[in-house]
Coordinates of C-alpha atoms in Angstrom, one line a residue:
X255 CA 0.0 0.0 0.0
X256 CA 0.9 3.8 -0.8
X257 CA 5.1 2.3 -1.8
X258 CA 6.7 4.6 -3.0
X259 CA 8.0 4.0 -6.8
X260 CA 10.4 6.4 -9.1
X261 CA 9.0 8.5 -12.2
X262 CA 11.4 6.6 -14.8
X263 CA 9.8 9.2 -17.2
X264 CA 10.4 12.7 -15.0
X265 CA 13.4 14.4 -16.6
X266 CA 16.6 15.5 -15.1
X267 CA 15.8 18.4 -13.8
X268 CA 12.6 16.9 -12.0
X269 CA 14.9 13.9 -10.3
X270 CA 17.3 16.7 -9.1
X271 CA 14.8 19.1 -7.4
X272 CA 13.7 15.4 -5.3
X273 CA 17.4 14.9 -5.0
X274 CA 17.9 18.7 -3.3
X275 CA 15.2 18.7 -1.4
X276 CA 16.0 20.5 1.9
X277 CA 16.0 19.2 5.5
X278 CA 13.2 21.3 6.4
X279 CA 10.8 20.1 4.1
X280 CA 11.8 16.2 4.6
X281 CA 11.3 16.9 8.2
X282 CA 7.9 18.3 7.4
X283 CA 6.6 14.7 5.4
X284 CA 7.2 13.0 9.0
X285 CA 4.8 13.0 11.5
X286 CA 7.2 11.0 14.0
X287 CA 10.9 11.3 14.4
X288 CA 12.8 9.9 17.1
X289 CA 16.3 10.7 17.6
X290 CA 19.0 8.9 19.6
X291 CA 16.3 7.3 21.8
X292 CA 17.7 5.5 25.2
X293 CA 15.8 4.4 27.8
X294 CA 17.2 3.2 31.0
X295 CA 15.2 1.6 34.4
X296 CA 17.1 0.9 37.3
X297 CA 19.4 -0.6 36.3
X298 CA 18.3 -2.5 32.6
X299 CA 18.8 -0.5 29.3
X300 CA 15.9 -1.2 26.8
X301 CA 16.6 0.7 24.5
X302 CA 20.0 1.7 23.7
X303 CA 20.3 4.3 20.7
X304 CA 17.2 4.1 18.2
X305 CA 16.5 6.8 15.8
X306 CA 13.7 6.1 12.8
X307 CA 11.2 8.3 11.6
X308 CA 8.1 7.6 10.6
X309 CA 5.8 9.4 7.5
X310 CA 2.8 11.0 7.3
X311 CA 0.0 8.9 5.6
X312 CA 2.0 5.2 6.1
X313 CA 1.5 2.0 7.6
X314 CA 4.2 1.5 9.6
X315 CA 5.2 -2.0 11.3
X316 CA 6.9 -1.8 14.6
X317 CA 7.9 -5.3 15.3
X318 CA 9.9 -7.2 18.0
X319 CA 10.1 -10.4 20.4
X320 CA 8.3 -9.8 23.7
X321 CA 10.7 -7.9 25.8
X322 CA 12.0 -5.6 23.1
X323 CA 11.0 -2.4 23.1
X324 CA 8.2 -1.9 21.3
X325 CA 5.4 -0.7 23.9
X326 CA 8.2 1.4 26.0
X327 CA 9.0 3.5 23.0
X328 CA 5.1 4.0 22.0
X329 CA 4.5 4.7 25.5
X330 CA 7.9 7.2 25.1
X331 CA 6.4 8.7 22.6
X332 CA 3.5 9.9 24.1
X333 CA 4.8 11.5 26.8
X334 CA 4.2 8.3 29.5
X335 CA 7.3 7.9 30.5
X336 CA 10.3 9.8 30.8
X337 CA 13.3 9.0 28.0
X338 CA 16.9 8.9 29.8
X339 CA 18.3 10.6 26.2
X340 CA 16.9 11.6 23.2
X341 CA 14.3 13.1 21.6
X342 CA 10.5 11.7 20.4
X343 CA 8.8 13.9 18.3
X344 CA 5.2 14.3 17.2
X345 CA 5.0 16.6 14.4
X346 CA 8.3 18.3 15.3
X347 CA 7.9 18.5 19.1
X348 CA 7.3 16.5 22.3
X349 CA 3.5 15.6 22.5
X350 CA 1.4 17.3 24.9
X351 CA -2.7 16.5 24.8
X352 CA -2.9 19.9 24.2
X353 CA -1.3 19.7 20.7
X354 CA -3.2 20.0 17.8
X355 CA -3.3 16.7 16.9
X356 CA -5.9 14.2 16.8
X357 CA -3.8 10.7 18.3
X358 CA -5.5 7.4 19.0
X359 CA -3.9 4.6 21.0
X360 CA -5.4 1.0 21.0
X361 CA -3.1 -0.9 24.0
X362 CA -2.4 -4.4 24.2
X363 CA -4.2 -4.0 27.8
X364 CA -8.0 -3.3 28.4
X365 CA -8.8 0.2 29.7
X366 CA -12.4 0.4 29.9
X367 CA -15.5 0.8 32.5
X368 CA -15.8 -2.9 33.0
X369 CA -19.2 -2.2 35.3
X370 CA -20.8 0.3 32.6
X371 CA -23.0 -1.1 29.7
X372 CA -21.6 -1.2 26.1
X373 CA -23.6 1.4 24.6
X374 CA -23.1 4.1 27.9
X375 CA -19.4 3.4 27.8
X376 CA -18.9 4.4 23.7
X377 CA -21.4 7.1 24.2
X378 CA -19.3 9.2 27.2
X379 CA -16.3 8.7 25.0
X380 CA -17.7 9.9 21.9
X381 CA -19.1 12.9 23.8
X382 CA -15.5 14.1 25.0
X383 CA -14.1 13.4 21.4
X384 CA -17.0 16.0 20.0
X385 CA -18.6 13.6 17.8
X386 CA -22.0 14.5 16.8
X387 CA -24.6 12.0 17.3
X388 CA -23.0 9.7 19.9
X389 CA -25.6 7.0 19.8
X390 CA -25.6 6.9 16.1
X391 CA -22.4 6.4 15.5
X392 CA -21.8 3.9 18.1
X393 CA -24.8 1.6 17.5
X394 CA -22.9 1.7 14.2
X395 CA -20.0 0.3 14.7
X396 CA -21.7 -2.1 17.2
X397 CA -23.6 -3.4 14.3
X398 CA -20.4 -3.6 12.0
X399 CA -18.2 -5.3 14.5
X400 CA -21.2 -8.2 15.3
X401 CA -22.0 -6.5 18.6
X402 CA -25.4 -5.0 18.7
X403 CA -27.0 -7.3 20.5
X404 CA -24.5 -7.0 23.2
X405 CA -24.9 -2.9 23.4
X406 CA -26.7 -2.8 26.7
X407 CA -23.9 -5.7 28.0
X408 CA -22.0 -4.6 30.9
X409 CA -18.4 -4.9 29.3
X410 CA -16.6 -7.0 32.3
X411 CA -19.6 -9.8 30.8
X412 CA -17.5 -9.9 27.4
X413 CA -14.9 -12.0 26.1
X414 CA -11.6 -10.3 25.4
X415 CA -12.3 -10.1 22.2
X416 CA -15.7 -8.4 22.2
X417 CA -13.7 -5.8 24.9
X418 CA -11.3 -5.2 22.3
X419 CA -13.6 -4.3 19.7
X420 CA -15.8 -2.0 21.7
X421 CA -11.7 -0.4 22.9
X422 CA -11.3 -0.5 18.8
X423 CA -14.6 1.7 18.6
X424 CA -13.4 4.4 20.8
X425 CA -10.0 4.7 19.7
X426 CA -11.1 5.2 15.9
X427 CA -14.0 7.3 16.4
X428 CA -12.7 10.7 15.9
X429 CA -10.8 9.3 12.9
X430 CA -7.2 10.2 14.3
X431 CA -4.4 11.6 12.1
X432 CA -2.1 9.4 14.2
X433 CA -3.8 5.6 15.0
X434 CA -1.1 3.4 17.5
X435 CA -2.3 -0.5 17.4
X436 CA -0.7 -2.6 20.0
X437 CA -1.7 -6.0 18.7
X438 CA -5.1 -5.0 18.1
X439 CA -5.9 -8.8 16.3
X440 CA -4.8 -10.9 19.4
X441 CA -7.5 -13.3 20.4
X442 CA -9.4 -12.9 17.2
X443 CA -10.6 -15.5 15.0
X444 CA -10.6 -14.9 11.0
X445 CA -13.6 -13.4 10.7
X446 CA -12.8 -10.7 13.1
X447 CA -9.8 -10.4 12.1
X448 CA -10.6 -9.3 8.8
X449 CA -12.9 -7.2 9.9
X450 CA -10.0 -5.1 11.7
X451 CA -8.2 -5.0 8.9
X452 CA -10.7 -4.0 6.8
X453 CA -11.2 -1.4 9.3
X454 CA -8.0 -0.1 9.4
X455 CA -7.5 0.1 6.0
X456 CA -10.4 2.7 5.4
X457 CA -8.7 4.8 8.1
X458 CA -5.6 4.7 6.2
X459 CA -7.3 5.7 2.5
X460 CA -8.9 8.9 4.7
X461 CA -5.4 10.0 5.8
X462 CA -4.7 8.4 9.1
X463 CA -0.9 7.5 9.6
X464 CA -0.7 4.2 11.1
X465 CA 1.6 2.5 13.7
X466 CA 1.2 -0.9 13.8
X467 CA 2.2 -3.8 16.3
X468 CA 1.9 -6.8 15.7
X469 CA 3.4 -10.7 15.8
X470 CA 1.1 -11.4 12.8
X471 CA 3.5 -10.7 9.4
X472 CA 0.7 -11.5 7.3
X473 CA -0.5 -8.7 8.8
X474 CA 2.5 -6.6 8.2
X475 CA 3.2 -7.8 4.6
X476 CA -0.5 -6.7 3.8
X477 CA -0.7 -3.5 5.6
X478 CA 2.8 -2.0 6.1
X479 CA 4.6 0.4 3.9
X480 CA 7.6 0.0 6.1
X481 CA 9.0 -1.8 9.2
X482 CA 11.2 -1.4 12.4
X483 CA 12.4 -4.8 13.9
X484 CA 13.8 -4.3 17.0
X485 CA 15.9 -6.4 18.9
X486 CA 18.0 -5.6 22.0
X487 CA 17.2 -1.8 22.3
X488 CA 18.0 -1.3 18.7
X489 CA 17.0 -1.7 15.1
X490 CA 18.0 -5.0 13.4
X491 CA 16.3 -3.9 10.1
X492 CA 14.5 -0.5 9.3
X493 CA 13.0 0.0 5.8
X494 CA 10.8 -0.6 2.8
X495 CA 10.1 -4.3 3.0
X496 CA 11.2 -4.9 0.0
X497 CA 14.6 -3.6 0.9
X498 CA 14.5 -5.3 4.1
X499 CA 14.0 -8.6 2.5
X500 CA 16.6 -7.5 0.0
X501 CA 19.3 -7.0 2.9
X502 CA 18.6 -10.3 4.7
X503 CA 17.9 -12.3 1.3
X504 CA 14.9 -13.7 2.4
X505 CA 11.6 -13.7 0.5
X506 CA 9.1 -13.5 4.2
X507 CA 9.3 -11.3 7.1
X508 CA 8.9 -14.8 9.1
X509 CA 11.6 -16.0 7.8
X510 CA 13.7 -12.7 8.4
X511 CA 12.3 -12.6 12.6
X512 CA 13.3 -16.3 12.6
X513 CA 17.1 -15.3 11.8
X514 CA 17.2 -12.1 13.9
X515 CA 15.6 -13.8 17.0
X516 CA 16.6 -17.8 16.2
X517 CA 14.2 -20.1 15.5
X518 CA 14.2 -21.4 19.0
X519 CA 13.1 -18.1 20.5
X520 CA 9.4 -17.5 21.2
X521 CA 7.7 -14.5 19.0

């Protein structure tokens, strides 16, 4: 999706305007840049020097073992914790909730009102989000995601899965410019699973620049424009995947986690 290709047709003086492009204005097509990232507790380093940047309008795959990284930088980046050195950037600066910027954050953990119904629980978000007809748009995506009949449910009377879709709902509803999934398929059959994707890809055609992990590369190879892989507090592959598969001469992005991590070593 959205790869990027070159004009083989553009003349010379076309491919050296792309070529001179300044700083400035490559800085401006990236809505994340992180820069020399360490982070340090007690006494463990988990991250050790990471810098990647990630564009406005992609799908990007932040991957990694359990243990490697991957939720302490998202969590980094928006202003959760403290980085021992570096810098995180959202749209050239630290995020604040104050900024600007329209951010939704799906986490691997449930963080909902587990004795409120369904339908009360989407509402009151969708009020302090601002969108217009609350009930609508919920019963809405209640229908799409199979839960209708479970809108009056009190949540902690779900499965995990039907909590995660219902977490789904609120994070997407203001359509954010900036969507973080932290395996937002876990626990889902095929059916639902598609449905997420599905999903997410229709956030992605309106604009929204995506960050997505995930253990799933069928999920990446489908959806991502480009991945991170990290692996004891740094990158073992950043790119296109293409390149990435390129660089490791490997034809999956299985195959390539299976020689970064060794085979032996759980996902």
């Amino acid at each position: 999706m959205c790869a990027e290709s070159a004009n083989s047709t553009g003349d010379k003086r076309d491919k050296s305007i792309k070529i001179t492009k300044s700083a400035k204005t490559v800085a401006k097509d990236n809505i994340i840049e992180v820069k020399h990232y360490k982070m340090v507790f007690a006494d463990k380093t988990v991250i050790k020097d990471l810098s990647f940047e990630v564009k406005k309008g992609e799908v990007f795959g932040l991957l990694g073992s359990n243990g490697s990284g991957k939720t302490t930088t998202i969590r980094t980046l928006l202003g959760l914790y403290q980085a021992t050195d570096g810098k995180l950037l959202i749209n050239g600066k630290p995020f604040s909730p104050e900024d600007n910027i329209r951010v939704g954050y799906l986490p691997e953990e449930r963080g909902l009102y587990k004795k409120e119904s369904v339908i009360d629980t989407m509402i009151y978000f969708a009020r302090l989000k601002g969108i217009k007809n609350p009930r609508e748009w919920s019963m809405n995506f209640l229908s799409r995601v199979g839960l209708e009949d479970s809108a009056k449910t009190r949540i902690d009377k779900l499965s995990q899965g039907m909590q995660q879709k219902v977490q789904l709902g609120i994070t997407i509803m203001n359509e954010p410019e900036l969507l973080i999934l932290d395996e937002p398929t876990k626990g889902f059959d095929p059916v639902n699973r598609k449905i997420l994707m599905e999903i997410i890809e229709e956030l992605h055609k309106k604009g929204s620049t995506i960050i997505l992990i995930t253990h799933y590369m069928n999920e990446v190879e489908d959806l991502c424009d480009r991945i991170l892989l990290l692996k004891d507090g740094k990158a073992a592959a950043y790119g296109k995947i293409d390149e990435v598969k390129k660089q490791f001469k490997l034809s999956s992005l299985e195959d390539i986690f299976v020689q970064v991590y060794g085979a032996k070593e759980e996902a």
